[in-house]
Tab-separated table of C-alpha atoms and ligand atoms in Angstrom:
chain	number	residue	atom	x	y	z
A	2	UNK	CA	-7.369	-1.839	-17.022
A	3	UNK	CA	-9.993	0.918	-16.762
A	4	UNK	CA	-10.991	3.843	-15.252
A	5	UNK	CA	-14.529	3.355	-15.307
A	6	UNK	CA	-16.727	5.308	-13.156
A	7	UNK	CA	-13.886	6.459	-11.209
A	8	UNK	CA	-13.977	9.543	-9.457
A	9	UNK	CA	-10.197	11.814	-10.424
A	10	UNK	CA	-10.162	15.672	-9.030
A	11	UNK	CA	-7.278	16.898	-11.134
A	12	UNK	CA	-4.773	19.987	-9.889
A	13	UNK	CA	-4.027	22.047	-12.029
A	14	UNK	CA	-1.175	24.949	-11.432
A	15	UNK	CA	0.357	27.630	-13.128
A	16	UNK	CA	3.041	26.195	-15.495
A	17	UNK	CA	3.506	26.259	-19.314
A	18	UNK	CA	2.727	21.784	-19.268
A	19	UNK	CA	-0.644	22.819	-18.568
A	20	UNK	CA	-1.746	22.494	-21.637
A	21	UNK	CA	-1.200	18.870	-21.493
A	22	UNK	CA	-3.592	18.931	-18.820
A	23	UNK	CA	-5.902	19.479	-21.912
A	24	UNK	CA	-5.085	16.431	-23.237
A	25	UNK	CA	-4.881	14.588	-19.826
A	26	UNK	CA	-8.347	15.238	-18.909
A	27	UNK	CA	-9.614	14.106	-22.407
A	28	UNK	CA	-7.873	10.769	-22.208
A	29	UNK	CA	-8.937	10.398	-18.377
A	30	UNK	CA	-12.740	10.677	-19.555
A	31	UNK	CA	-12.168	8.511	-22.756
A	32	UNK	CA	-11.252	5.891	-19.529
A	33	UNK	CA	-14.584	6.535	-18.109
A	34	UNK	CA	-13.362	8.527	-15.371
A	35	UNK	CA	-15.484	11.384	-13.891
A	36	UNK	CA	-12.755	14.156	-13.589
A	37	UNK	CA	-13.057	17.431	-10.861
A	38	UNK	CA	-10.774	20.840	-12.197
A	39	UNK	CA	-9.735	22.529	-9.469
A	40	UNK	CA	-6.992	25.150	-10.874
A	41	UNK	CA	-4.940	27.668	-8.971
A	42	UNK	CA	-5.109	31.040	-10.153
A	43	UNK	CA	-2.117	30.784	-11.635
A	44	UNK	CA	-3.388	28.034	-13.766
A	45	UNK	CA	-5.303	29.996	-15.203
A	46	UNK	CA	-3.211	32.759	-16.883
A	47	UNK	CA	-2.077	29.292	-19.015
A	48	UNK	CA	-5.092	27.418	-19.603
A	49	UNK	CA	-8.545	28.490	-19.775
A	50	UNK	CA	-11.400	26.871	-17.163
A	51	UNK	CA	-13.595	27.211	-20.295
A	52	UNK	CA	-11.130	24.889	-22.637
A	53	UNK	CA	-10.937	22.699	-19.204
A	54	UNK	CA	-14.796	22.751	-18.562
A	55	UNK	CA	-16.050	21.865	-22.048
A	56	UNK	CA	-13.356	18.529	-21.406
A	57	UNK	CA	-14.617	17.566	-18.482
A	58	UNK	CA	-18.189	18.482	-18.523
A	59	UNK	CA	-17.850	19.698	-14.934
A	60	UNK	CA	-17.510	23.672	-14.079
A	61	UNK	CA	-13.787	24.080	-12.986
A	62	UNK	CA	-13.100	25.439	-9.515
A	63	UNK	CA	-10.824	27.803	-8.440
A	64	UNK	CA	-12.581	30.065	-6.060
A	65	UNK	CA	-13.358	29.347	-2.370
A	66	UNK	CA	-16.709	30.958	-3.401
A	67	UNK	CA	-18.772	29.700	-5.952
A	68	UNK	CA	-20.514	32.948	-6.937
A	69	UNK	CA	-21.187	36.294	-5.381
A	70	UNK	CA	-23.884	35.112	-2.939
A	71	UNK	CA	-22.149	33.455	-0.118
A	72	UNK	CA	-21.763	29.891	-1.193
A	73	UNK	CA	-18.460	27.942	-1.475
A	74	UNK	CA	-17.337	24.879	-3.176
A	75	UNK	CA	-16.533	22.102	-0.533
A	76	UNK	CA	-13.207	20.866	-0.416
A	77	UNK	CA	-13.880	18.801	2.280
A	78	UNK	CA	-16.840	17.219	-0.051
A	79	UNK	CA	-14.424	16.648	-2.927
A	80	UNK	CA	-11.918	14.842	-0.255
A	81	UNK	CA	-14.560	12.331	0.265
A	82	UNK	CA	-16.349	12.210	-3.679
A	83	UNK	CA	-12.338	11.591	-4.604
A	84	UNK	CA	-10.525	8.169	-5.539
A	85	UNK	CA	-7.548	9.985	-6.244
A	86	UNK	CA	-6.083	13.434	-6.675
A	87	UNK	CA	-3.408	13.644	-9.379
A	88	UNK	CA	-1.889	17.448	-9.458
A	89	UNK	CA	-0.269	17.815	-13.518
A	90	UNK	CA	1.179	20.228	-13.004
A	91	UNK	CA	2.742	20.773	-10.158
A	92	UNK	CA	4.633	23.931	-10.261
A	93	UNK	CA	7.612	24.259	-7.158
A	94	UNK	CA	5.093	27.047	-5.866
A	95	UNK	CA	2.430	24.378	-5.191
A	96	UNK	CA	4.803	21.740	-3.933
A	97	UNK	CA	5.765	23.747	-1.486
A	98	UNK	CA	2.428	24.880	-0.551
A	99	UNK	CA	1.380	21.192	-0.278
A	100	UNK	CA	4.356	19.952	1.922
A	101	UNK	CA	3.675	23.243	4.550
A	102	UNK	CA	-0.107	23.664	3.961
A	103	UNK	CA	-0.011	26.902	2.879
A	104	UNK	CA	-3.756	26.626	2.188
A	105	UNK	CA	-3.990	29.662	0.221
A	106	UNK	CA	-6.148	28.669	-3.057
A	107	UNK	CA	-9.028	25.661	-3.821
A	108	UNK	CA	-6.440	23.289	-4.795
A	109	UNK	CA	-4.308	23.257	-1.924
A	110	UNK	CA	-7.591	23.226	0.738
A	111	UNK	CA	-8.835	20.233	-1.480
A	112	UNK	CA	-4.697	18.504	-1.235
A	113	UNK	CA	-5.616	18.745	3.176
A	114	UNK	CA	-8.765	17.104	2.898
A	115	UNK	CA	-8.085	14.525	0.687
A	116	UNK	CA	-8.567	10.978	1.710
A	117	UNK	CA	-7.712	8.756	-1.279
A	118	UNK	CA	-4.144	8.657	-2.831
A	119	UNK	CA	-2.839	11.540	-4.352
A	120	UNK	CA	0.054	12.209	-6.894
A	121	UNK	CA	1.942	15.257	-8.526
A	122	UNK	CA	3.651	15.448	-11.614
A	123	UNK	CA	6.258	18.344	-11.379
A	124	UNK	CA	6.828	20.794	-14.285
A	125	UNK	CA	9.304	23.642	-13.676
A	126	UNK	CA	12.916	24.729	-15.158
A	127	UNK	CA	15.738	22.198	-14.764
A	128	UNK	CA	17.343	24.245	-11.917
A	129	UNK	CA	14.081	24.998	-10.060
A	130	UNK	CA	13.620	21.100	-9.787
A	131	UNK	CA	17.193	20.774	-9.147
A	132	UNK	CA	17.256	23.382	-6.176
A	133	UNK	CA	17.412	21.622	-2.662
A	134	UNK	CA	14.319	23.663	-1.640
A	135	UNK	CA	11.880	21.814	-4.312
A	136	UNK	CA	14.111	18.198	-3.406
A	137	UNK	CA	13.341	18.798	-0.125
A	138	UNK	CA	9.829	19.536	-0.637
A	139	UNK	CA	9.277	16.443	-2.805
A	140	UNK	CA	10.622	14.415	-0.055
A	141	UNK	CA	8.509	15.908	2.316
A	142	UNK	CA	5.657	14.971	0.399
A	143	UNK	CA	6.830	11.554	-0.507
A	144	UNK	CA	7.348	11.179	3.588
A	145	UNK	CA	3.555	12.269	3.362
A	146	UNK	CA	2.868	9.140	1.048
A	147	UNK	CA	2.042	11.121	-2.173
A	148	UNK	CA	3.505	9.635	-4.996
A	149	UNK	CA	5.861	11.607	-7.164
A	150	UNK	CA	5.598	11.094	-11.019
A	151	UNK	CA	8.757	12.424	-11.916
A	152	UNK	CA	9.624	14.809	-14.317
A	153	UNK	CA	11.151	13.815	-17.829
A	154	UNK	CA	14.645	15.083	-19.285
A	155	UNK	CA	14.775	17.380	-22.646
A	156	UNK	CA	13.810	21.025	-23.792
A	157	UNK	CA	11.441	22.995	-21.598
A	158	UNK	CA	10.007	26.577	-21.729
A	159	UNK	CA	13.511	28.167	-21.053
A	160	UNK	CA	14.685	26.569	-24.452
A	161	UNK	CA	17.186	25.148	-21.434
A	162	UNK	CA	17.312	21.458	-21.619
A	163	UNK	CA	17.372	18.959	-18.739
A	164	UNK	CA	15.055	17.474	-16.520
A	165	UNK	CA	11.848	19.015	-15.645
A	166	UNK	CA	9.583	18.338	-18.334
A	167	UNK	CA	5.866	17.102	-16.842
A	168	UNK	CA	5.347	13.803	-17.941
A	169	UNK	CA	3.210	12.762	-20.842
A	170	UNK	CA	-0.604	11.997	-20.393
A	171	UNK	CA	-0.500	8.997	-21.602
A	172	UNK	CA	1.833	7.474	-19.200
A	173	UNK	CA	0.024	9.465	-16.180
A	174	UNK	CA	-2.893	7.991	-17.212
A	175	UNK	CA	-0.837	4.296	-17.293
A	176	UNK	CA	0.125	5.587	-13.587
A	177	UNK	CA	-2.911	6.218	-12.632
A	178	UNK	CA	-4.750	2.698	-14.115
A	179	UNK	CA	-2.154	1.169	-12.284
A	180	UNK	CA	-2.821	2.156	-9.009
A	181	UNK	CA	-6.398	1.037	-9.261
A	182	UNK	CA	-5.318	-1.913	-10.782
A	183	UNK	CA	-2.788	-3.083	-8.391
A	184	UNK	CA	-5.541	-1.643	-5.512
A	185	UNK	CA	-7.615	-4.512	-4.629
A	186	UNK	CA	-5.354	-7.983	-4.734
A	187	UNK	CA	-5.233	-7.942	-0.482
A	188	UNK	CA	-8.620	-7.160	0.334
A	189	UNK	CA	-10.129	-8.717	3.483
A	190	UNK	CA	-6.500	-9.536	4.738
A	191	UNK	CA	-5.309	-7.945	7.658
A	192	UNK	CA	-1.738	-7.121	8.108
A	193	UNK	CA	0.141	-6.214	11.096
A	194	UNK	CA	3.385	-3.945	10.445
A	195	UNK	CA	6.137	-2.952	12.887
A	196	UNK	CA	8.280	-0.438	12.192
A	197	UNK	CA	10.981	2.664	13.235
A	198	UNK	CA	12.874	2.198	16.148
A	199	UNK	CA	12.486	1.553	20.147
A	200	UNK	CA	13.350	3.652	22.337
A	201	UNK	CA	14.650	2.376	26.030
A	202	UNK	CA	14.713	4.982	28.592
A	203	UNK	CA	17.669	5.895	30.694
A	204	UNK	CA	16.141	8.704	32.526
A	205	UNK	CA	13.486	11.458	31.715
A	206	UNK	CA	15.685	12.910	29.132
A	207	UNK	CA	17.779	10.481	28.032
A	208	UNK	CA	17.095	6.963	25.855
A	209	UNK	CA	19.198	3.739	24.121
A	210	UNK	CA	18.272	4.063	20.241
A	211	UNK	CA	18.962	3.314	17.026
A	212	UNK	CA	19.000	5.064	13.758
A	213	UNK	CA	15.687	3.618	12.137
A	214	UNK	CA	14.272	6.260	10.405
A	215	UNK	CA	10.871	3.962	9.778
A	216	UNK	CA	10.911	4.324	5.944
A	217	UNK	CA	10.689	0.685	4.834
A	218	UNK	CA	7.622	-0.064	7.152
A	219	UNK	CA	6.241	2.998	6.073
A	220	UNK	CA	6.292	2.145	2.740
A	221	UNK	CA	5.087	-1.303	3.351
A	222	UNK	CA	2.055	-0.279	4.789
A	223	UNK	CA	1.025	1.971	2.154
A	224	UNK	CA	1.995	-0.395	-0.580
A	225	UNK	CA	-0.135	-3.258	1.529
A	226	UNK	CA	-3.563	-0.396	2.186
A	227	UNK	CA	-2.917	0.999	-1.650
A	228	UNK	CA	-3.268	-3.235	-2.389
A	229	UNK	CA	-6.477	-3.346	-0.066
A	230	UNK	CA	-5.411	-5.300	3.206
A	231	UNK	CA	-6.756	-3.913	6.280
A	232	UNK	CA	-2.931	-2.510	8.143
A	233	UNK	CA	-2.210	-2.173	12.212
A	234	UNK	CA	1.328	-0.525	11.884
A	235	UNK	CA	2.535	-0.442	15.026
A	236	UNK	CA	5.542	2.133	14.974
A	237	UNK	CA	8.438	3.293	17.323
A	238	UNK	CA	9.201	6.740	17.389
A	239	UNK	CA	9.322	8.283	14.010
A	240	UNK	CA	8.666	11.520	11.895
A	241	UNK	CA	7.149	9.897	9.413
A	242	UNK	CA	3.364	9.970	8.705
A	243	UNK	CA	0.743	8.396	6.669
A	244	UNK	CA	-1.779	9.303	3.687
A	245	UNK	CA	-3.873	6.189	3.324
A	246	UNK	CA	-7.398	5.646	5.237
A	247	UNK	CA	-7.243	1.654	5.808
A	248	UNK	CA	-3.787	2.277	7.974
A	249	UNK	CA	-4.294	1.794	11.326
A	250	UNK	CA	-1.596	3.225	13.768
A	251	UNK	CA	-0.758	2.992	17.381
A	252	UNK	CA	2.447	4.798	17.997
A	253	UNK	CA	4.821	3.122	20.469
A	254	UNK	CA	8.281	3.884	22.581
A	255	UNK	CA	10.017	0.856	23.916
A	256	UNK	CA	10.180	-2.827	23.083
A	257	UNK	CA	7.952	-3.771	25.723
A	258	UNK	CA	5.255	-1.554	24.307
A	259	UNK	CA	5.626	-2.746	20.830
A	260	UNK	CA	5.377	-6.032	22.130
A	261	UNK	CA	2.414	-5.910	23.910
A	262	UNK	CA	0.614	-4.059	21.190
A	263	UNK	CA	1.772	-6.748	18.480
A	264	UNK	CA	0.693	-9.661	20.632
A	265	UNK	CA	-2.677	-8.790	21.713
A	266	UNK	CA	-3.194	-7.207	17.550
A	267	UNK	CA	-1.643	-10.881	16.100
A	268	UNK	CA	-4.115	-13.760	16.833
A	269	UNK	CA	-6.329	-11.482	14.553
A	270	UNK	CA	-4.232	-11.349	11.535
A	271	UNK	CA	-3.480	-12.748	8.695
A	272	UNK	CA	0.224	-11.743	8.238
A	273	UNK	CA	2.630	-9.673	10.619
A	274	UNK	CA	5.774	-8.014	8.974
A	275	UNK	CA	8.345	-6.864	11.194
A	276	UNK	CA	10.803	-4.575	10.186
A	277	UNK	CA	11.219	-2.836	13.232
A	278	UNK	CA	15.038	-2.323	14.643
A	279	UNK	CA	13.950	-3.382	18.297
A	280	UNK	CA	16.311	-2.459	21.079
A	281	UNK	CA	17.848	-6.085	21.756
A	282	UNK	CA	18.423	-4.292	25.454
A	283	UNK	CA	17.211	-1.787	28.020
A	284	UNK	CA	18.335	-0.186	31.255
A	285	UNK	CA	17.183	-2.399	34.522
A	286	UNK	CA	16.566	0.983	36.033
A	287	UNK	CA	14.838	3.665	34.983
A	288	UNK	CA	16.083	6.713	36.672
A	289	UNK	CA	13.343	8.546	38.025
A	290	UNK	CA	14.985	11.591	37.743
A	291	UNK	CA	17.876	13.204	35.673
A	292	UNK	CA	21.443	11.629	36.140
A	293	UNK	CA	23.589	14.238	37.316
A	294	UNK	CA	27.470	14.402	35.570
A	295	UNK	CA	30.149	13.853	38.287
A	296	UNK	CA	33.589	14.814	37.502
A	297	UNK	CA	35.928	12.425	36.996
A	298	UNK	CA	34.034	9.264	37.134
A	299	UNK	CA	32.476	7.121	34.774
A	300	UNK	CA	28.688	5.917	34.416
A	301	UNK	CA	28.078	2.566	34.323
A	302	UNK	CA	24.296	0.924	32.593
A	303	UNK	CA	23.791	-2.151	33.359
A	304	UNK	CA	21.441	-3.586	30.385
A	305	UNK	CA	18.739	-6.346	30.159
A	306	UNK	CA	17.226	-8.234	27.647
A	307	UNK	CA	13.878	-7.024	25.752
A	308	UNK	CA	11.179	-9.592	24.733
A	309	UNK	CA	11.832	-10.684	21.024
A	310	UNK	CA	8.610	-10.272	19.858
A	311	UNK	CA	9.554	-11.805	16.294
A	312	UNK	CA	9.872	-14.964	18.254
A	313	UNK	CA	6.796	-14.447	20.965
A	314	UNK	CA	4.717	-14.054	17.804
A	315	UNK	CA	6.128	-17.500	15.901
A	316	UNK	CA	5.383	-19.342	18.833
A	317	UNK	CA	1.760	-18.843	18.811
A	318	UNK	CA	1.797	-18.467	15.098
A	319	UNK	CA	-1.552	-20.804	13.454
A	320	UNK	CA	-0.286	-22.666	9.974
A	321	UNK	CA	-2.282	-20.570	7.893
A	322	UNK	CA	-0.585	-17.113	9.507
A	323	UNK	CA	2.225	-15.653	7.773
A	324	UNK	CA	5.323	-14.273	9.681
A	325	UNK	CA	7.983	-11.886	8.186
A	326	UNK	CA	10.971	-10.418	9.733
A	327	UNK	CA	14.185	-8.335	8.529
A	328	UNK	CA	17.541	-9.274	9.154
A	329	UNK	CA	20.283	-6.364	8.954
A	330	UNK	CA	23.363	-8.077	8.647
A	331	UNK	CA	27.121	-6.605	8.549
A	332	UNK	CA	28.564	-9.845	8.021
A	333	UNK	CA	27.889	-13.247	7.457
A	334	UNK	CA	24.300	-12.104	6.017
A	335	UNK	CA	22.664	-15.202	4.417
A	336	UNK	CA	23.606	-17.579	6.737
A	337	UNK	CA	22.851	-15.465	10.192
A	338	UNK	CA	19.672	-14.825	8.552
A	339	UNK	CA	18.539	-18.242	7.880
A	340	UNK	CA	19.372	-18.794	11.597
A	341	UNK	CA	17.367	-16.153	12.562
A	342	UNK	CA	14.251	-17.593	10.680
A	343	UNK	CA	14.819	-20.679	12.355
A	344	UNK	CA	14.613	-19.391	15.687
A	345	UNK	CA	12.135	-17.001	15.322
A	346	UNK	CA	9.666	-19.301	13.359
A	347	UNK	CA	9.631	-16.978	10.136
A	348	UNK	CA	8.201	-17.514	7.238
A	349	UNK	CA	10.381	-15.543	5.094
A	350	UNK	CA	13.238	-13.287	5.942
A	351	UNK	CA	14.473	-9.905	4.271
A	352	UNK	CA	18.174	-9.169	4.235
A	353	UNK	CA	19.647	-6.381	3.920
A	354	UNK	CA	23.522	-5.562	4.310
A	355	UNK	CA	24.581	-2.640	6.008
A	356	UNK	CA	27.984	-3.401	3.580
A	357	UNK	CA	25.463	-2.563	0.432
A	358	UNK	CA	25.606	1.195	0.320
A	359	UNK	CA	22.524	2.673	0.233
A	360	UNK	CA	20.951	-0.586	1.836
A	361	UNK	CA	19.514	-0.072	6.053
A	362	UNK	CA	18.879	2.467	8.107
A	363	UNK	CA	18.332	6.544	6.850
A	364	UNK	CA	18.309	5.953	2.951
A	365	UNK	CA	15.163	6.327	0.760
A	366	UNK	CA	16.646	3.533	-0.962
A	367	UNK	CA	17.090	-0.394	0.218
A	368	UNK	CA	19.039	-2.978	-1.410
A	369	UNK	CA	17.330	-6.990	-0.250
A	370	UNK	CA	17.258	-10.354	-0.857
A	371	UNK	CA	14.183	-12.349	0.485
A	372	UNK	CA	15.154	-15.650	1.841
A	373	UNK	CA	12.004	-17.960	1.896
A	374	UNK	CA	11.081	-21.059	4.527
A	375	UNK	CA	10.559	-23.134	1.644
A	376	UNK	CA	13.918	-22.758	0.174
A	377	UNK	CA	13.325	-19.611	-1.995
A	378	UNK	CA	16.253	-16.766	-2.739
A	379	UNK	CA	15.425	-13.672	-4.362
A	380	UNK	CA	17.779	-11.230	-4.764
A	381	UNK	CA	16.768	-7.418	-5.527
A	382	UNK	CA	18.655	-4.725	-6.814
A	383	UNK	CA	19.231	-1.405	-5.061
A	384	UNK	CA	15.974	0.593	-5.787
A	385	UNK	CA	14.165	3.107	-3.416
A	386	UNK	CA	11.982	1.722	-0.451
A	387	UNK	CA	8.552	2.276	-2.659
A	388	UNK	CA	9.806	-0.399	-4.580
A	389	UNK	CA	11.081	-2.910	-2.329
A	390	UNK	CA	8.297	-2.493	-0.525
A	391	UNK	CA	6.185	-3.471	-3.842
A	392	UNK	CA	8.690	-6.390	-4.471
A	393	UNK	CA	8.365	-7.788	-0.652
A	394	UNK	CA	4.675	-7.809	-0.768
A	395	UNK	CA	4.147	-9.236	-4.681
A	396	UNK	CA	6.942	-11.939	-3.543
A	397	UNK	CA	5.252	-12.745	0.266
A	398	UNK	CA	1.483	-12.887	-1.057
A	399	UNK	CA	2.842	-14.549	-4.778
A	400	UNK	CA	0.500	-17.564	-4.484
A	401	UNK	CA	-2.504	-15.787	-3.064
B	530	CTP	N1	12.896	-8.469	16.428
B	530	CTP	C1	11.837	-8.422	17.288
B	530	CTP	N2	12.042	-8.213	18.623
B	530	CTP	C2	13.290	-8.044	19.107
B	530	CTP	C3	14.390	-8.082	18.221
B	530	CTP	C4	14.161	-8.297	16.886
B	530	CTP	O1	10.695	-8.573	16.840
B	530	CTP	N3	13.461	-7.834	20.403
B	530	CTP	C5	12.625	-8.729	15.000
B	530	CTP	C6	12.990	-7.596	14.076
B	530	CTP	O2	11.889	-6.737	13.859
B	530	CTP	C7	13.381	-8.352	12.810
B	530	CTP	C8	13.945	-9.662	13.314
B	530	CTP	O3	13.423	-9.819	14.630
B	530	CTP	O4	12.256	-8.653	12.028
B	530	CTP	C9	15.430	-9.731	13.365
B	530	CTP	O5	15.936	-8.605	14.052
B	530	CTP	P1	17.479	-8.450	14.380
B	530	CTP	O6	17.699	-7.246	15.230
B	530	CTP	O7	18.254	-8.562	13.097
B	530	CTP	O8	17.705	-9.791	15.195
B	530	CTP	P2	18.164	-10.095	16.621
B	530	CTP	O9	17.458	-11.353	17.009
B	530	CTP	O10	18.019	-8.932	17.518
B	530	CTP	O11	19.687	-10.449	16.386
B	530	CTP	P3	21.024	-9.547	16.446
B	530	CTP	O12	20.628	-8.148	16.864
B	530	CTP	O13	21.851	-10.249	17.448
B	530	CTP	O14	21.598	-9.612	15.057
């Protein structure tokens, strides 16, 4: 694995680990990266851009301007000149700054225009990482698709000891190699995606849903762009959003939608993966205008049946296309999925059980087994959606 000629603008923020940055930017050019300092002011009352600069053999930036006559340093440029953005450290300041685009200094202007895959590696006190604001900052910027190299447990500055220790170069650097590494194995396929849920309107305010929060087809698509594959995700409503460039997406609201929008995309791919929770059902009317409470009596919907576009898209499926779907079970799982792959002409199915905990809809965690066509069981252990997502794909494109 190398990092030969690879372009790596390293953050660098105020925090006491920055020092290892040192070390981190020697071992990235030993890999024959070409490595960018960009430092928040901050950064520097712990590290000097001089110490940094001889390292890197680039000037650090820190300032929007580059001198006192007018001109500024381009973060948009660096966005573009950029294979990846790793931020070590990452203090809670500039995690939080990153998931609300406070664009305050160089390094955060350079986070918003980045266009290639970017990861922090958080350094604070154990209680600063613990605090629910900097949790719910990381998750924002997971949500985001940056990748989150977590912190290790023992001492830190406080002489307190627990977790929030930035992790060592060398395994950043591993990290980082591994990305690239892992980056290319699905290029020139193209990969359709459903995901999130449908939405089937009642009236103008009011809709039949389901709690699909879109996680696991988020992930999916990232982990299938971050492998190279060209991705149409085609998603229901959803708050999530995406960081990757080759991810293609056409936001939907109701099974019919989704449907049409997967069957005109599929007789161009090479795989579709559908992990959307489709509404099985929608209203027969749509009520033009708001449905008005009336005391005392009861409202009555009567319900008809979306197209299954799982099994629209197996019956024009060609031999060499590969079709995926999800099966949440709460009983009966293996054996209601295997039926399901039948009818829908699958060529694999995931299962989850909504009697795993942690498993389905909401978590950041998923808890599978991927029954195969061919005969094949693989069973998965409860991990977070990143990697299910990376054990779906490596098991779905194993022979390829
Ligand atoms: N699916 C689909 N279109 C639908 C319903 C489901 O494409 N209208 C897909 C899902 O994305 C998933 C697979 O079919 O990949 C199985 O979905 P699931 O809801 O478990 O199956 P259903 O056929 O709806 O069966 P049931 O709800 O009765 O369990």
């Amino acid at each position: 694995m190398s990092l030969q000629g690879k372009h790596i603008v390293l953050g660098i923020s105020g925090s006491i680990a920055a020092y290892k940055s040192a070390m981190l930017t020697r071992l990235l050019i030993r890999k024959g990266a070409e490595v960018q300092i960009v430092i928040t002011p901050a950064g520097k009352q712990f590290i000097t851009p001089v110490t940094l600069s001889a390292l890197s053999g680039k000037p650090v930036i820190s300032e929007f301007f580059a001198s006192g006559d007018g001109s500024w340093h381009s973060h948009v440029e660096l966005g573009l000149w950029a294979d990846m953005m790793v931020v070590a450290p990452a203090t809670a300041s500039t995690l939080g700054k990153m998931a609300h685009g406070i664009a305050d200094n160089m390094l955060i202007t350079t986070y918003l225009s980045m266009k290639a895959p970017v990861f922090v590696a958080p350094a604070m006190d154990l209680d600063m990482f613990r605090h629910v604001t900097t949790q719910r900052n990381l998750e924002i910027l997971q949500r985001d698709g940056v990748q989150i190299i977590d912190p290790t447990e023992g001492e830190l500055a406080s002489h307190l000891e627990g977790k929030g220790r930035m992790e060592e170069p060398e395994k950043i650097v591993a990290i980082l190699e591994e990305c690239f590494a892992t980056k290319k194995e699905l290029a020139g396929k193209k990969i359709l995606i459903t995901a999130g849920p449908t939405y089937e309107r009642i009236d103008p305010v009011r809709f039949i849903g389901n709690f699909s929060s879109g996680k696991m087809g988020f992930a999916l698509a990232e982990e299938c762009a971050q492998r190279g594959a060209e991705v149409l995700l085609i998603t229901g409503p959803t708050a999530m959003s995406l960081s990757h460039s080759a991810i293609r997406r056409i936001d939907v609201e109701s099974a019919d939608e989704m449907h049409d929008a997967a069957l005109k995309a599929f007789p161009e791919m090479d795989a579709a993966i559908l992990s959307a929770a489709v509404a099985d059902y929608r209203p027969v009317q749509r009520a033009e205008r708001k449905i008005k409470r009336k005391e005392g009596e009861g409202l009555t919907l009567t319900l008809t049946p979306n197209p299954d576009i799982a099994a629209a898209l197996g019956s024009i499926k060609r031999e060499e296309q590969l079709l995926v779907g999800f099966a949440l079970e709460t009983d009966n799982e293996e054996s209601n999925a295997l039926g399901k792959m039948e009818k829908k002409q699958l060529d694999h199915i995931v299962v989850n059980s909504l009697r795993d905990e942690g498993a389905g809809f909401g978590h950041d965690t998923n808890k599978i087994t991927i029954l195969s066509r061919s005969g094949g069981k693989r069973a998965f252990e409860l991990q977070t959606k990143k990697a299910t997502a990376k054990d779906i794909i490596d098991t779905l494109f194993a022979s390829t």
